[in-house]
Short mmCIF file of C-alpha atoms in Angstrom, two decimals:
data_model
loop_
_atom_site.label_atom_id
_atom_site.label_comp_id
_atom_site.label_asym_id
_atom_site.label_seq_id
_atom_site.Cartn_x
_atom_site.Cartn_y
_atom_site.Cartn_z
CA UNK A 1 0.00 0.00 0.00
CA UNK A 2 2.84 2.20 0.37
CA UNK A 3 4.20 1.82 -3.31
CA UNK A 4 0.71 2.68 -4.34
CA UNK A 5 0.41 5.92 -2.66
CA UNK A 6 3.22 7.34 -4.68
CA UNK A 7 2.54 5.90 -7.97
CA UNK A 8 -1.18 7.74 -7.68
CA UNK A 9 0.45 10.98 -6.62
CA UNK A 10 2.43 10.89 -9.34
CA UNK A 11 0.00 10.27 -11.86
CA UNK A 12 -1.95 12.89 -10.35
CA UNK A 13 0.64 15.13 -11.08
CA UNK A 14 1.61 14.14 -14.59
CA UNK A 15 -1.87 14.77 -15.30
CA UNK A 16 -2.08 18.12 -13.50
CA UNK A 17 0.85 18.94 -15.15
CA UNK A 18 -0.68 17.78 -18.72
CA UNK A 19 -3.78 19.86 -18.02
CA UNK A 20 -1.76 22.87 -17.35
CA UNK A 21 0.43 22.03 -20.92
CA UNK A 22 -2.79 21.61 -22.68
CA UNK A 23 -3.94 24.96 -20.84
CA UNK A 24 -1.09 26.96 -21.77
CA UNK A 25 -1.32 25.69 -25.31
CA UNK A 26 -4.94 26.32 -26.18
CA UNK A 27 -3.97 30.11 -24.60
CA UNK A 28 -1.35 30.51 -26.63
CA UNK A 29 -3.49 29.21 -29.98
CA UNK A 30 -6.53 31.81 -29.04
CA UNK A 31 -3.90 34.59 -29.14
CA UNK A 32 -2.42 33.59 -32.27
CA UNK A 33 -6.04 33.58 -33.70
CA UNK A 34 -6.51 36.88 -32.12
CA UNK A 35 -3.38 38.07 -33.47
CA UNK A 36 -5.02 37.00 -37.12
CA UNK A 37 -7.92 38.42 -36.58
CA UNK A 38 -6.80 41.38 -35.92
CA UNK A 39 -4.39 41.51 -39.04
CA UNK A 40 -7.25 40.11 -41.21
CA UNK A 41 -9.44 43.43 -39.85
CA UNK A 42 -6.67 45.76 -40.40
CA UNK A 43 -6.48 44.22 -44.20
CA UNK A 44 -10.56 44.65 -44.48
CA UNK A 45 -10.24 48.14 -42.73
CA UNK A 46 -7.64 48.86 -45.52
CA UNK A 47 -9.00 47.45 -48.63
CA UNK A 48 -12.77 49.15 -47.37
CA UNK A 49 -10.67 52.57 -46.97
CA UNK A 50 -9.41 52.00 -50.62
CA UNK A 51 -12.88 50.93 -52.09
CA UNK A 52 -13.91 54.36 -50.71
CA UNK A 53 -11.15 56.65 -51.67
CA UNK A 54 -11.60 54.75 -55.67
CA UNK A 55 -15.30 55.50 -55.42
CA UNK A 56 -14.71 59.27 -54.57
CA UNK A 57 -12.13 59.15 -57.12
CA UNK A 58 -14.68 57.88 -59.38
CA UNK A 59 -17.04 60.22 -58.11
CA UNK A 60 -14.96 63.28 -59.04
CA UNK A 61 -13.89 61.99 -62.18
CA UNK A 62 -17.94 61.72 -63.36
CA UNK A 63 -18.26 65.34 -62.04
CA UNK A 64 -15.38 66.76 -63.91
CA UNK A 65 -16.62 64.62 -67.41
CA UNK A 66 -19.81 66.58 -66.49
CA UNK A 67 -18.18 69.59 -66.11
CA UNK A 68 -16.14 69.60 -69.22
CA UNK A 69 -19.29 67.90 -71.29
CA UNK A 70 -21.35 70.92 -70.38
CA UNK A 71 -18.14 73.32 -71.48
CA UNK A 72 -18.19 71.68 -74.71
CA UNK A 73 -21.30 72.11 -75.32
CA UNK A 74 -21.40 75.60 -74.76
CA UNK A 75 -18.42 75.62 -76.82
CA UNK A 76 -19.89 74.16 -79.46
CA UNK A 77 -23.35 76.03 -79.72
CA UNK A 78 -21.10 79.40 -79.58
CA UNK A 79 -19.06 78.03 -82.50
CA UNK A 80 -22.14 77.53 -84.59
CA UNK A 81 -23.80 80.58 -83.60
CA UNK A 82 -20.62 82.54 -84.83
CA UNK A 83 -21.25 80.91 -88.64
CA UNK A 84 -25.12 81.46 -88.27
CA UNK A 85 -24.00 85.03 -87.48
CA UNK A 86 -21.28 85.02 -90.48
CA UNK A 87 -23.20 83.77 -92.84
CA UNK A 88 -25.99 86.39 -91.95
CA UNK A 89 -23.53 88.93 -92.24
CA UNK A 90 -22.16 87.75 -95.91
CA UNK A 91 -25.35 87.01 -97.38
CA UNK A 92 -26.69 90.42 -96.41
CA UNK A 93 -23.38 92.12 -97.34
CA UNK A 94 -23.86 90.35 -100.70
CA UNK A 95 -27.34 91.52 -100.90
CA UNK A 96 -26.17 95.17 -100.33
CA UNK A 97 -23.51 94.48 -102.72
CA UNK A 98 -25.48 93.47 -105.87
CA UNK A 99 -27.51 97.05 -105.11
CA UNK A 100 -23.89 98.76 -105.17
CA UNK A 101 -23.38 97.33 -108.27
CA UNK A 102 -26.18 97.93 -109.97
CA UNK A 103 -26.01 101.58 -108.64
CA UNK A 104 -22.32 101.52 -110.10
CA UNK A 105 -23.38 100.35 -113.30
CA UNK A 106 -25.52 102.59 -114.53
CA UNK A 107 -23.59 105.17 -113.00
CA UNK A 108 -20.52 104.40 -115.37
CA UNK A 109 -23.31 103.71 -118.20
CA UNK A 110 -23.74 107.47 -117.65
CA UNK A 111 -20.20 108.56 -117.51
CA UNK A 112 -19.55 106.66 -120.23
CA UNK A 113 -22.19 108.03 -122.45
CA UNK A 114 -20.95 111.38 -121.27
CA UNK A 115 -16.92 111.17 -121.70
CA UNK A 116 -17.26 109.83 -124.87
CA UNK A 117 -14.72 106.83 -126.10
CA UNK A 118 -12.03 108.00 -123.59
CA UNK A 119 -14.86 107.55 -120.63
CA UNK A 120 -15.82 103.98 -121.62
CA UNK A 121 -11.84 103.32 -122.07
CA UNK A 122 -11.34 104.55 -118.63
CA UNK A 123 -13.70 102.47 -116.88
CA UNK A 124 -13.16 99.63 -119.40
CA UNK A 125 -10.62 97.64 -116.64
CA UNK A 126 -13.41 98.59 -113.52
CA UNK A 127 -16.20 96.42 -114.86
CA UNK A 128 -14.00 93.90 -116.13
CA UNK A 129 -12.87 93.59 -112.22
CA UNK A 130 -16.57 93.93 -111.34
CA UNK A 131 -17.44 91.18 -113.95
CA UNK A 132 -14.45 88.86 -112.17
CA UNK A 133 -16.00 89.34 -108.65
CA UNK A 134 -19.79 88.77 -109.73
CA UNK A 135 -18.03 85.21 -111.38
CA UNK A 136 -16.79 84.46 -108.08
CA UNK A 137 -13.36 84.66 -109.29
CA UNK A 138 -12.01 86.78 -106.34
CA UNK A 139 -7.72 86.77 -106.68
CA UNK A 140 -8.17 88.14 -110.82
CA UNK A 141 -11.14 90.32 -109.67
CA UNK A 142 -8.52 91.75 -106.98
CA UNK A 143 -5.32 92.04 -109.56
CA UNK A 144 -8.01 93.65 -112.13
CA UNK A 145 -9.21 96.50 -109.55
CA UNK A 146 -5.47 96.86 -108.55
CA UNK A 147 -4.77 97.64 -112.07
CA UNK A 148 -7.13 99.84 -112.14
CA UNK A 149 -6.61 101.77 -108.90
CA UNK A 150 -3.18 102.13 -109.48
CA UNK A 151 -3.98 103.38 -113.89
CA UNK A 152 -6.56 105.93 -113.13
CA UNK A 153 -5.44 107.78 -110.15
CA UNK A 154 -8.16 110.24 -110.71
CA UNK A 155 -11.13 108.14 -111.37
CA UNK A 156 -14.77 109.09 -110.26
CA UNK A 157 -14.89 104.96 -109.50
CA UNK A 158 -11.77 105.35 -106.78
CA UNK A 159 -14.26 104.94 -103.67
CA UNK A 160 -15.71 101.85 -105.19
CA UNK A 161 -12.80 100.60 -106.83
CA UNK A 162 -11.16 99.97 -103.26
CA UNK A 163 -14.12 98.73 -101.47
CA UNK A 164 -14.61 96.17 -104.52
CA UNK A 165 -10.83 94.96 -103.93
CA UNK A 166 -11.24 95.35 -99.97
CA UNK A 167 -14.24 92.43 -101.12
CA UNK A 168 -12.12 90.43 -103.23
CA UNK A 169 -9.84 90.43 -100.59
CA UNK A 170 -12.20 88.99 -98.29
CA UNK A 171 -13.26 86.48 -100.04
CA UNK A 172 -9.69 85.71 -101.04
CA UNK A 173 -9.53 85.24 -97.10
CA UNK A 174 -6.78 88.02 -96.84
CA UNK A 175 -8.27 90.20 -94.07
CA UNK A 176 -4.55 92.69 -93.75
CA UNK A 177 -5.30 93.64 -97.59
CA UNK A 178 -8.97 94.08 -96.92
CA UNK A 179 -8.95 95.97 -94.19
CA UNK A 180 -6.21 98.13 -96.00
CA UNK A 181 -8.82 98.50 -98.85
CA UNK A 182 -11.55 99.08 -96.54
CA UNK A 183 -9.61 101.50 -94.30
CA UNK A 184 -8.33 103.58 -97.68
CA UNK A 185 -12.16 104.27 -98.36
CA UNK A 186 -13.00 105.54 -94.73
CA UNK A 187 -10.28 107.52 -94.68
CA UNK A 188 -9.74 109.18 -97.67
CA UNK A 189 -13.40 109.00 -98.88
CA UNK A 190 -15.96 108.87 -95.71
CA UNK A 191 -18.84 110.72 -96.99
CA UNK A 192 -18.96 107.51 -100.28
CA UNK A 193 -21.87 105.67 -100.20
CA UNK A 194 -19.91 102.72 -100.12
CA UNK A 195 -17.97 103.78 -96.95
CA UNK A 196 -20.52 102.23 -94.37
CA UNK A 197 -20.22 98.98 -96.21
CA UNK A 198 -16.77 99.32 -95.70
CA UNK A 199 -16.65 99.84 -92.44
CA UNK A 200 -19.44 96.68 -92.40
CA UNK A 201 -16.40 94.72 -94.26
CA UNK A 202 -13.91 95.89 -91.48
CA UNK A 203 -16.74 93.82 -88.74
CA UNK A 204 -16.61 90.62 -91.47
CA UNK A 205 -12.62 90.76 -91.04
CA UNK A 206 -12.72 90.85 -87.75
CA UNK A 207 -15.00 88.44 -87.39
CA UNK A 208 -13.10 86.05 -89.91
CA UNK A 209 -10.32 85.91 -87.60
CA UNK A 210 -12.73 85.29 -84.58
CA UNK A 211 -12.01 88.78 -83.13
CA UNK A 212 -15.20 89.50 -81.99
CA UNK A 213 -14.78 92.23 -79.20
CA UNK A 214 -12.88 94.56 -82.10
CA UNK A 215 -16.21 93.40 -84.42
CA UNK A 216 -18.47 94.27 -82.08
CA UNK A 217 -16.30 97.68 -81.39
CA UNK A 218 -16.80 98.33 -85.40
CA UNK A 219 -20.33 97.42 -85.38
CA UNK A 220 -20.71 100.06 -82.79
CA UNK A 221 -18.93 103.17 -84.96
CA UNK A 222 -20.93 102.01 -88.05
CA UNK A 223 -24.22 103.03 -86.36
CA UNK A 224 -22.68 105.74 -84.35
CA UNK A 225 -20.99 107.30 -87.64
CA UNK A 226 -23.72 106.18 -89.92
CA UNK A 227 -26.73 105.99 -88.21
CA UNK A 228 -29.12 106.43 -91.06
CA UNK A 229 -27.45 103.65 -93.61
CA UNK A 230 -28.77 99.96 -94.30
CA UNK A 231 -25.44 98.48 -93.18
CA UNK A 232 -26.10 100.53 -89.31
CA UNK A 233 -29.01 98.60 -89.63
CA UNK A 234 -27.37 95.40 -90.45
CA UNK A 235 -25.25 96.22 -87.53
CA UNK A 236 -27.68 96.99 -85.04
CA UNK A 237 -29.79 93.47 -86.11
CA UNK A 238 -26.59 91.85 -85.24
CA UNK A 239 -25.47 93.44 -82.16
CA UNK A 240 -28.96 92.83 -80.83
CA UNK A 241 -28.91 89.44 -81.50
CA UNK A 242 -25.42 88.68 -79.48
#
């Protein structure tokens, strides 16, 4: 009986001392799990703050597309209400012109008949120009009223010779030589009846190169210098209409 006494005490222990192993062991496991859940919510906590920093991203992205969308758009109508507004202006210019010419015409009809052979000789090269133009042929109507500005220094036709090349010009797309044209008339001739068209022609220049502040500027001296005339009414329509 006294062998046995020790043998249970030492199983007793072995086993406290197992429980106390497995203890320690399933203590040590829960922190390890602890340890990975906290790293696994520190991952979730990370990738969340990510999904949320893409989606504002995202967010700002579709805000500035709407932005620029609606800039383009504006863009865009003001682009096409600048040819609306050209082609307004040239097809009314053109109107006016055809009246010009007609006027001219018969005017040099007159002289013509008046002066004799040396009149109709004189003005021989000006409706050739004119003839050019009205045949849409715009760089030979230019070289013919050239010619003819530079042959007949003293010619009754001078005011209208230079607003017909300050056209040409236009239409040639060289807005420097038109404006020189147009400028020539205004200032050497401003009581013509062709100068308010030319200073109308000065506004299409302008407005060919997409200055539109010095347009609108012109525009404004055509009705203030020439308040009564069909182009200070062409002006006005437009001005009202910006």
């Amino acid at each position: 009986m006294k062998r046995l006494l020790p043998l249970a005490a030492f199983a007793a222990l072995f086993l406290a001392g197992s429980a106390q192993a497995a203890l320690f062991g399933d203590s040590e496991t829960r922190q390890q799990v602890n340890d990975l859940k906290q790293e696994m919510q520190g991952r979730l906590e990370t990738v969340t703050n990510g999904q949320f920093e893409l989606a504002n991203q995202l967010e700002q992205m579709r805000t500035e597309n709407a932005r620029l969308r609606g800039q383009l758009e504006v863009l865009l109508n003001e682009i096409e209400s600048l040819k609306n507004r050209q082609r307004d202006f040239y097809v009314d210019l053109d109107n006016r012109v055809r009246q010009i010419e007609t006027n001219i015409q018969n005017a040099a009809s007159a002289q013509a008949n008046a002066a004799g052979n040396t009149g109709s000789t004189s003005s021989g090269g000006y409706e050739a120009a004119l003839g050019l133009l009205r045949e849409g042929r715009a760089a030979e109507a230019l070289a013919g009223f050239d010619t003819y500005i530079s042959s007949h220094p003293d010619s009754d036709n001078l005011p209208e010779a230079h607003f017909w090349a300050g056209t040409a010009a236009l239409q040639t797309k060289n807005v420097a030589a038109a404006n020189k044209y147009f400028n020539t008339v205004l200032g050497r001739w401003p009581k013509s009846a062709v100068a308010p068209d030319a200073m109308l022609g000065l506004a299409n220049g302008q407005l060919a190169i997409n200055d539109r502040r010095s347009a609108q500027k012109t525009l404004q001296s055509l009705i203030d210098r020439y308040p009564s005339s069909n182009a200070a009414k062409t002006a006005k329509q437009h001005l009202s209409a910006r």
